[in-house]
């Protein structure tokens, strides 16, 4: 059974999808053992507590730079004996220390079809605003391994949805979450825990 640690910063609906998948037996060979939040008031923490999952708060604002903040998060994950680290709405870009400690053992859910609408500055609602401004007709979500380059690690799963006339960033965000993120994140986590994701450079293969 692998220990899954989840990093959060906000509402935690993706964490909830993981908890629901765990409770329904969809996540094989893994258990969420710890939730770490970069914000003390993140609602995601309540979701963890309701499900008796251990929580830690490591406030970004209490650290002077990204190096010391990354060190604190990395040390906490090592202490928690994390086998898999899931970024589920975690809004801080950490430096290479964490990638060195957990190579190909961290995954992130991004609310667009990478390599579009990703990288620095593309997070949360901003992504959906940019999608609507661009006029693309399809968007979606991506789960990928975390590497040093923001949103550029090997892609594990993607799912697309239509952009519709009259969409607002909020409406689109909800569709992407419901139809894409909350489905492909638990699936990717289970595949990892079952040892079914093979990584070869940028390419992953589900075995
Ligand atoms: C989700 O849409 C997630 O994909 C996105 O923030 C939202 C968090 O929602 N993450 C990013 O934009 C990271 N680049 P949640 O807290 O309800 O899971």
mmCIF file of C-alpha atoms and ligand atoms in Angstrom:
data_model
loop_
_atom_site.group_PDB
_atom_site.id
_atom_site.type_symbol
_atom_site.label_atom_id
_atom_site.label_comp_id
_atom_site.label_asym_id
_atom_site.label_seq_id
_atom_site.Cartn_x
_atom_site.Cartn_y
_atom_site.Cartn_z
ATOM 1 C CA UNK A 1 0.000 0.000 0.000
ATOM 2 C CA UNK A 2 1.572 3.320 -1.086
ATOM 3 C CA UNK A 3 1.331 6.460 1.048
ATOM 4 C CA UNK A 4 -0.280 9.284 -0.922
ATOM 5 C CA UNK A 5 0.379 12.873 0.218
ATOM 6 C CA UNK A 6 -1.792 15.605 -1.288
ATOM 7 C CA UNK A 7 -0.681 19.245 -1.573
ATOM 8 C CA UNK A 8 -3.487 21.832 -1.585
ATOM 9 C CA UNK A 9 -4.055 25.577 -1.355
ATOM 10 C CA UNK A 10 -7.786 26.144 -1.740
ATOM 11 C CA UNK A 11 -11.229 24.603 -1.975
ATOM 12 C CA UNK A 12 -9.995 21.079 -2.452
ATOM 13 C CA UNK A 13 -12.579 19.659 -4.858
ATOM 14 C CA UNK A 14 -9.845 17.556 -6.459
ATOM 15 C CA UNK A 15 -8.851 16.304 -3.018
ATOM 16 C CA UNK A 16 -12.539 15.440 -2.501
ATOM 17 C CA UNK A 17 -12.551 13.459 -5.765
ATOM 18 C CA UNK A 18 -9.556 11.501 -4.472
ATOM 19 C CA UNK A 19 -11.220 10.896 -1.107
ATOM 20 C CA UNK A 20 -14.431 9.730 -2.826
ATOM 21 C CA UNK A 21 -12.433 7.437 -5.107
ATOM 22 C CA UNK A 22 -10.617 6.023 -2.108
ATOM 23 C CA UNK A 23 -13.875 5.434 -0.234
ATOM 24 C CA UNK A 24 -15.424 3.668 -3.219
ATOM 25 C CA UNK A 25 -12.376 1.438 -3.711
ATOM 26 C CA UNK A 26 -11.361 3.056 -7.005
ATOM 27 C CA UNK A 27 -7.834 3.746 -5.790
ATOM 28 C CA UNK A 28 -6.008 0.462 -5.682
ATOM 29 C CA UNK A 29 -2.870 -0.117 -3.619
ATOM 30 C CA UNK A 30 -2.712 3.429 -2.218
ATOM 31 C CA UNK A 31 -4.043 5.423 0.730
ATOM 32 C CA UNK A 32 -4.185 9.184 1.325
ATOM 33 C CA UNK A 33 -2.123 9.515 4.486
ATOM 34 C CA UNK A 34 -1.519 13.248 4.639
ATOM 35 C CA UNK A 35 -2.767 16.584 3.281
ATOM 36 C CA UNK A 36 -0.402 19.561 3.300
ATOM 37 C CA UNK A 37 -1.771 23.052 2.712
ATOM 38 C CA UNK A 38 0.080 26.248 1.848
ATOM 39 C CA UNK A 39 -2.803 28.196 3.437
ATOM 40 C CA UNK A 40 -4.235 27.832 6.938
ATOM 41 C CA UNK A 41 -7.767 28.723 5.816
ATOM 42 C CA UNK A 42 -7.967 26.343 2.847
ATOM 43 C CA UNK A 43 -11.315 24.525 2.868
ATOM 44 C CA UNK A 44 -9.438 21.444 1.630
ATOM 45 C CA UNK A 45 -8.197 21.013 5.224
ATOM 46 C CA UNK A 46 -11.801 20.577 6.439
ATOM 47 C CA UNK A 47 -12.388 17.913 3.803
ATOM 48 C CA UNK A 48 -9.332 16.004 5.051
ATOM 49 C CA UNK A 49 -10.331 16.309 8.711
ATOM 50 C CA UNK A 50 -13.884 15.060 7.994
ATOM 51 C CA UNK A 51 -12.248 11.938 6.595
ATOM 52 C CA UNK A 52 -9.741 11.522 9.439
ATOM 53 C CA UNK A 53 -6.762 12.287 7.220
ATOM 54 C CA UNK A 54 -3.742 13.911 8.909
ATOM 55 C CA UNK A 55 -3.164 17.540 7.946
ATOM 56 C CA UNK A 56 -0.268 19.954 8.066
ATOM 57 C CA UNK A 57 -0.167 23.655 7.261
ATOM 58 C CA UNK A 58 3.059 25.046 5.828
ATOM 59 C CA UNK A 59 2.226 28.681 5.139
ATOM 60 C CA UNK A 60 4.023 30.138 2.133
ATOM 61 C CA UNK A 61 3.915 33.584 3.738
ATOM 62 C CA UNK A 62 6.009 32.407 6.701
ATOM 63 C CA UNK A 63 9.045 31.701 4.503
ATOM 64 C CA UNK A 64 11.222 34.415 3.026
ATOM 65 C CA UNK A 65 12.063 32.604 -0.217
ATOM 66 C CA UNK A 66 11.065 29.658 -2.353
ATOM 67 C CA UNK A 67 14.224 27.736 -1.433
ATOM 68 C CA UNK A 68 13.432 27.576 2.291
ATOM 69 C CA UNK A 69 9.743 26.971 1.595
ATOM 70 C CA UNK A 70 10.532 24.064 -0.746
ATOM 71 C CA UNK A 71 12.885 22.605 1.869
ATOM 72 C CA UNK A 72 10.133 22.711 4.513
ATOM 73 C CA UNK A 73 7.554 21.015 2.248
ATOM 74 C CA UNK A 74 10.095 18.413 1.067
ATOM 75 C CA UNK A 75 11.151 17.573 4.644
ATOM 76 C CA UNK A 76 7.503 17.220 5.684
ATOM 77 C CA UNK A 77 6.846 14.817 2.793
ATOM 78 C CA UNK A 78 9.922 12.754 3.703
ATOM 79 C CA UNK A 79 8.781 12.650 7.356
ATOM 80 C CA UNK A 80 5.340 11.510 6.202
ATOM 81 C CA UNK A 81 7.016 8.743 4.165
ATOM 82 C CA UNK A 82 5.152 9.812 1.025
ATOM 83 C CA UNK A 83 5.423 7.399 -1.908
ATOM 84 C CA UNK A 84 3.342 9.619 -4.198
ATOM 85 C CA UNK A 85 2.832 13.386 -3.960
ATOM 86 C CA UNK A 86 -0.268 14.821 -5.647
ATOM 87 C CA UNK A 87 -0.526 18.542 -6.409
ATOM 88 C CA UNK A 88 -4.291 19.127 -6.243
ATOM 89 C CA UNK A 89 -4.816 22.847 -6.640
ATOM 90 C CA UNK A 90 -1.445 23.639 -5.035
ATOM 91 C CA UNK A 91 -0.664 27.189 -6.088
ATOM 92 C CA UNK A 92 3.055 27.515 -5.345
ATOM 93 C CA UNK A 93 5.820 26.581 -7.781
ATOM 94 C CA UNK A 94 8.492 24.749 -5.795
ATOM 95 C CA UNK A 95 12.162 24.506 -6.785
ATOM 96 C CA UNK A 96 14.320 21.539 -7.843
ATOM 97 C CA UNK A 97 14.920 20.243 -4.283
ATOM 98 C CA UNK A 98 11.521 18.554 -4.235
ATOM 99 C CA UNK A 99 11.951 17.059 -7.717
ATOM 100 C CA UNK A 100 15.277 15.575 -6.639
ATOM 101 C CA UNK A 101 13.636 14.026 -3.562
ATOM 102 C CA UNK A 102 10.603 12.674 -5.472
ATOM 103 C CA UNK A 103 11.631 12.053 -9.097
ATOM 104 C CA UNK A 104 8.608 10.906 -11.176
ATOM 105 C CA UNK A 105 6.763 10.465 -7.896
ATOM 106 C CA UNK A 106 4.794 13.712 -8.039
ATOM 107 C CA UNK A 107 1.790 14.443 -10.225
ATOM 108 C CA UNK A 108 -0.135 17.632 -10.871
ATOM 109 C CA UNK A 109 -3.617 18.258 -12.251
ATOM 110 C CA UNK A 110 -3.756 21.234 -14.614
ATOM 111 C CA UNK A 111 -7.063 22.687 -15.878
ATOM 112 C CA UNK A 112 -6.182 22.802 -19.610
ATOM 113 C CA UNK A 113 -4.828 20.623 -22.383
ATOM 114 C CA UNK A 114 -1.052 20.976 -21.989
ATOM 115 C CA UNK A 115 0.992 22.303 -23.828
ATOM 116 C CA UNK A 116 -1.701 24.987 -24.277
ATOM 117 C CA UNK A 117 -2.617 27.459 -21.538
ATOM 118 C CA UNK A 118 0.036 26.339 -19.063
ATOM 119 C CA UNK A 119 3.203 27.551 -17.362
ATOM 120 C CA UNK A 120 3.788 30.511 -15.098
ATOM 121 C CA UNK A 121 0.697 32.662 -14.533
ATOM 122 C CA UNK A 122 -1.721 30.013 -15.800
ATOM 123 C CA UNK A 123 -3.557 28.793 -12.730
ATOM 124 C CA UNK A 124 -7.126 28.563 -11.492
ATOM 125 C CA UNK A 125 -9.653 30.826 -13.219
ATOM 126 C CA UNK A 126 -6.924 32.637 -15.210
ATOM 127 C CA UNK A 127 -6.578 29.518 -17.350
ATOM 128 C CA UNK A 128 -10.265 29.519 -18.284
ATOM 129 C CA UNK A 129 -10.229 33.280 -18.952
ATOM 130 C CA UNK A 130 -7.357 32.769 -21.398
ATOM 131 C CA UNK A 131 -9.119 29.824 -23.038
ATOM 132 C CA UNK A 132 -12.266 31.917 -23.612
ATOM 133 C CA UNK A 133 -10.275 34.882 -24.953
ATOM 134 C CA UNK A 134 -8.424 32.643 -27.425
ATOM 135 C CA UNK A 135 -11.548 31.279 -29.101
ATOM 136 C CA UNK A 136 -10.511 27.610 -28.948
ATOM 137 C CA UNK A 137 -13.438 25.188 -29.140
ATOM 138 C CA UNK A 138 -11.953 22.454 -26.985
ATOM 139 C CA UNK A 139 -10.280 22.575 -23.599
ATOM 140 C CA UNK A 140 -9.884 20.051 -20.806
ATOM 141 C CA UNK A 141 -7.495 18.872 -18.133
ATOM 142 C CA UNK A 142 -4.111 17.190 -17.904
ATOM 143 C CA UNK A 143 -2.472 15.084 -15.232
ATOM 144 C CA UNK A 144 1.311 15.054 -15.572
ATOM 145 C CA UNK A 145 4.428 14.274 -13.590
ATOM 146 C CA UNK A 146 6.025 17.272 -11.922
ATOM 147 C CA UNK A 147 9.503 18.164 -13.129
ATOM 148 C CA UNK A 148 11.638 21.287 -12.703
ATOM 149 C CA UNK A 149 9.889 23.018 -15.599
ATOM 150 C CA UNK A 150 6.435 24.293 -14.713
ATOM 151 C CA UNK A 151 3.619 22.183 -16.275
ATOM 152 C CA UNK A 152 6.089 20.493 -18.634
ATOM 153 C CA UNK A 153 6.593 17.010 -17.150
ATOM 154 C CA UNK A 154 5.540 13.743 -18.824
ATOM 155 C CA UNK A 155 1.777 13.646 -19.461
ATOM 156 C CA UNK A 156 -0.110 10.798 -17.783
ATOM 157 C CA UNK A 157 -3.739 11.424 -18.823
ATOM 158 C CA UNK A 158 -5.766 14.104 -20.629
ATOM 159 C CA UNK A 159 -9.484 14.590 -21.196
ATOM 160 C CA UNK A 160 -11.208 17.176 -23.397
ATOM 161 C CA UNK A 161 -14.530 19.036 -23.169
ATOM 162 C CA UNK A 162 -16.221 21.534 -25.461
ATOM 163 C CA UNK A 163 -16.114 25.267 -24.944
ATOM 164 C CA UNK A 164 -19.715 26.461 -25.420
ATOM 165 C CA UNK A 165 -21.309 29.761 -26.445
ATOM 166 C CA UNK A 166 -22.094 31.841 -23.393
ATOM 167 C CA UNK A 167 -19.471 30.175 -21.172
ATOM 168 C CA UNK A 168 -18.055 32.311 -18.389
ATOM 169 C CA UNK A 169 -14.708 31.391 -16.793
ATOM 170 C CA UNK A 170 -16.659 30.012 -13.825
ATOM 171 C CA UNK A 171 -19.016 27.879 -15.930
ATOM 172 C CA UNK A 172 -16.112 26.527 -17.965
ATOM 173 C CA UNK A 173 -14.063 25.822 -14.845
ATOM 174 C CA UNK A 174 -16.924 23.786 -13.410
ATOM 175 C CA UNK A 175 -17.299 21.727 -16.634
ATOM 176 C CA UNK A 176 -13.543 21.061 -16.785
ATOM 177 C CA UNK A 177 -13.505 19.996 -13.140
ATOM 178 C CA UNK A 178 -16.592 17.778 -13.259
ATOM 179 C CA UNK A 179 -15.981 16.125 -16.599
ATOM 180 C CA UNK A 180 -12.194 16.004 -16.647
ATOM 181 C CA UNK A 181 -10.200 16.734 -13.493
ATOM 182 C CA UNK A 182 -12.281 14.744 -11.007
ATOM 183 C CA UNK A 183 -12.137 11.733 -13.331
ATOM 184 C CA UNK A 184 -8.557 11.617 -14.602
ATOM 185 C CA UNK A 185 -6.848 12.542 -11.326
ATOM 186 C CA UNK A 186 -8.151 9.556 -9.288
ATOM 187 C CA UNK A 187 -7.520 7.251 -12.281
ATOM 188 C CA UNK A 188 -3.934 8.471 -12.645
ATOM 189 C CA UNK A 189 -3.312 8.085 -8.918
ATOM 190 C CA UNK A 190 -4.585 4.515 -8.953
ATOM 191 C CA UNK A 191 -2.519 3.635 -12.035
ATOM 192 C CA UNK A 192 0.591 4.981 -10.281
ATOM 193 C CA UNK A 193 -0.125 3.048 -7.081
ATOM 194 C CA UNK A 194 -0.682 -0.129 -9.102
ATOM 195 C CA UNK A 195 2.745 0.381 -10.721
ATOM 196 C CA UNK A 196 1.183 0.687 -14.174
ATOM 197 C CA UNK A 197 2.783 3.936 -15.405
ATOM 198 C CA UNK A 198 6.038 3.468 -17.296
ATOM 199 C CA UNK A 199 8.025 6.648 -17.991
ATOM 200 C CA UNK A 200 10.505 6.911 -20.836
ATOM 201 C CA UNK A 201 11.794 10.487 -21.154
ATOM 202 C CA UNK A 202 8.766 12.674 -21.995
ATOM 203 C CA UNK A 203 6.583 9.696 -22.858
ATOM 204 C CA UNK A 204 4.477 7.695 -20.438
ATOM 205 C CA UNK A 205 2.878 4.365 -21.155
ATOM 206 C CA UNK A 206 0.086 2.699 -19.226
ATOM 207 C CA UNK A 207 0.920 -0.975 -18.830
HETATM 208 C C1 LIG B 1 -8.282 23.159 -10.148
HETATM 209 O O1 LIG B 1 -8.975 23.532 -11.297
HETATM 210 C C2 LIG B 1 -6.846 22.805 -10.498
HETATM 211 O O2 LIG B 1 -6.717 22.129 -11.711
HETATM 212 C C3 LIG B 1 -6.236 24.170 -10.576
HETATM 213 O O3 LIG B 1 -6.827 24.904 -9.522
HETATM 214 C C4 LIG B 1 -8.091 24.358 -9.207
HETATM 215 C C5 LIG B 1 -8.099 23.953 -7.749
HETATM 216 O O4 LIG B 1 -9.371 23.533 -7.358
HETATM 217 N N1 LIG B 1 -4.818 24.093 -10.461
HETATM 218 C C6 LIG B 1 -4.010 24.918 -11.113
HETATM 219 O O5 LIG B 1 -4.406 25.842 -11.801
HETATM 220 C C7 LIG B 1 -2.524 24.670 -10.903
HETATM 221 N N2 LIG B 1 -1.772 25.171 -12.002
HETATM 222 P P1 LIG B 1 -9.605 22.634 -6.056
HETATM 223 O O6 LIG B 1 -8.844 23.281 -4.880
HETATM 224 O O7 LIG B 1 -11.089 22.704 -5.856
HETATM 225 O O8 LIG B 1 -9.101 21.236 -6.345
#
